[in-house]
Short mmCIF file of C-alpha atoms in Angstrom, two decimals:
data_model
loop_
_atom_site.label_atom_id
_atom_site.label_comp_id
_atom_site.label_asym_id
_atom_site.label_seq_id
_atom_site.Cartn_x
_atom_site.Cartn_y
_atom_site.Cartn_z
CA MET A 243 67.35 46.40 76.83
CA ALA A 244 70.26 48.42 76.09
CA ASP A 245 69.96 50.82 72.64
CA LYS A 246 71.38 49.99 69.73
CA ASN A 247 69.80 52.51 67.14
CA LEU A 248 71.80 55.34 65.59
CA SER A 249 70.12 55.63 62.57
CA ASP A 250 68.16 59.13 63.42
CA ASP A 251 69.50 62.34 62.99
CA MET A 252 69.66 62.99 66.81
CA VAL A 253 72.36 63.73 68.57
CA LYS A 254 73.98 60.39 70.33
CA LEU A 255 75.73 60.01 73.50
CA VAL A 256 77.23 56.45 72.73
CA SER A 257 79.21 54.10 75.14
CA TYR A 258 81.24 51.14 73.48
CA SER A 259 84.39 49.12 73.83
CA ILE A 260 86.61 47.18 71.67
CA VAL A 261 87.18 43.92 72.31
CA SER A 262 89.97 41.37 70.43
CA ILE A 263 87.98 37.82 70.86
CA GLN A 264 90.83 36.04 69.89
CA ARG A 265 91.24 32.77 71.31
CA ASP A 266 93.29 32.57 74.59
CA ARG A 267 94.03 36.54 74.45
CA GLU A 268 90.27 37.62 74.86
CA HIS A 269 90.30 41.34 76.77
CA VAL A 270 88.96 44.59 76.47
CA LEU A 271 91.63 46.53 74.08
CA SER A 272 89.78 50.48 74.49
CA SER A 273 86.43 51.92 76.08
CA ALA A 274 84.94 55.41 75.73
CA ARG A 275 82.38 57.35 75.30
CA ARG A 276 81.75 59.06 71.90
CA VAL A 277 79.23 62.23 70.49
CA VAL A 278 77.32 60.97 67.40
CA THR A 279 75.39 62.62 65.25
CA ASP A 280 75.26 60.46 62.34
CA ASN A 281 72.79 58.44 60.81
CA MET A 282 74.06 55.42 60.69
CA ASP A 283 74.25 51.49 61.38
CA GLY A 284 75.99 50.01 63.89
CA GLU A 285 78.35 47.72 61.01
CA GLY A 286 79.51 51.68 59.80
CA PHE A 287 79.94 52.63 64.05
CA ALA A 288 81.75 49.42 64.45
CA SER A 289 83.97 50.14 61.06
CA TRP A 290 84.94 54.30 62.47
CA MET A 291 86.11 52.94 65.95
CA ILE A 292 88.06 50.26 64.99
CA ALA A 293 89.62 52.34 62.17
CA GLU A 294 90.14 55.74 65.16
CA TYR A 295 91.77 53.17 67.51
CA LEU A 296 93.92 51.39 64.69
CA GLU A 297 95.00 55.46 63.59
CA GLU A 298 95.49 56.33 67.29
CA SER A 299 97.48 52.69 69.13
CA GLY A 300 99.20 52.47 65.82
CA ARG A 301 98.46 49.40 62.81
CA LYS A 302 101.86 47.90 63.61
CA ARG A 303 100.75 46.76 66.45
CA PHE A 304 98.34 44.11 65.39
CA LYS A 305 98.90 41.94 62.45
CA ASP A 306 96.01 41.15 59.59
CA LYS A 307 94.90 37.97 61.08
CA GLU A 308 94.40 39.43 64.85
CA LEU A 309 91.81 42.12 62.65
CA GLN A 310 89.62 39.64 62.19
CA TYR A 311 89.24 39.20 66.18
CA LEU A 312 88.46 42.70 66.59
CA ARG A 313 84.76 43.60 67.79
CA VAL A 314 82.80 46.54 69.03
CA SER A 315 79.88 46.29 71.64
CA TYR A 316 78.01 49.78 72.17
CA ASN A 317 75.15 51.26 73.74
CA VAL A 318 73.39 54.33 73.08
CA GLU A 319 72.95 55.89 76.37
CA ASP A 320 71.04 59.02 75.40
CA ARG A 321 69.85 60.89 73.12
CA TRP A 322 68.57 64.76 71.95
CA ALA A 323 67.60 67.02 69.45
CA GLU A 324 69.81 68.32 67.56
CA GLN A 325 70.17 72.50 67.59
CA ASP A 326 69.81 74.84 64.81
CA LEU A 327 72.80 76.41 63.72
CA LYS A 328 70.76 79.98 64.15
CA TYR A 329 69.06 78.73 67.67
CA GLU A 330 71.82 81.79 69.21
CA GLU A 331 70.49 84.33 66.46
CA LYS A 332 67.17 83.59 66.91
CA GLN A 333 67.50 83.65 70.66
CA LEU A 334 69.51 87.00 70.63
CA ARG A 335 66.89 88.44 68.61
CA ALA A 336 63.70 87.44 70.83
CA LEU A 337 65.76 89.35 73.97
CA ASP A 338 66.27 92.34 71.81
CA GLY A 339 62.83 92.02 71.15
CA ILE A 340 61.47 92.00 74.70
CA GLU A 341 64.17 94.66 75.71
CA ARG A 342 62.85 96.65 72.81
CA ALA A 343 59.04 96.64 74.03
CA ILE A 344 60.14 96.83 77.94
CA ARG A 345 61.56 100.45 76.75
CA LYS A 346 57.90 100.85 74.59
CA GLU A 347 56.33 100.78 77.57
CA LYS A 348 58.42 102.38 80.01
CA LYS A 349 58.34 105.27 78.10
CA LYS A 350 54.36 105.16 77.98
CA ALA A 351 54.25 104.97 81.20
CA GLY A 352 56.44 108.05 81.51
CA GLY A 353 54.78 109.64 79.22
CA LYS A 354 51.49 109.61 81.39
CA LYS A 355 52.96 111.18 84.58
#
């Protein structure tokens, strides 16, 4: 079953296609993948992708009546927990503590000889 849930605070890899369903002109206009970090619903995502597509391709390419036929099909391919903003700093502090502990143990071992 396709995963359509965009309403969480995780990092999501989303594949999507923008399609025109205008009668006798049905076709895929654009397909891509996007990393999404926002918590949103499907309608919000569809509006965002259509607005971005129109901005990139030039809104003048479409007549107003054609816009009503644009649809977005999407699927969440994978999701991951968002990394802490201070992740690298915490890692460096942990490694620094390990290095200090090793040096301390080396001094103890060297002093006993």
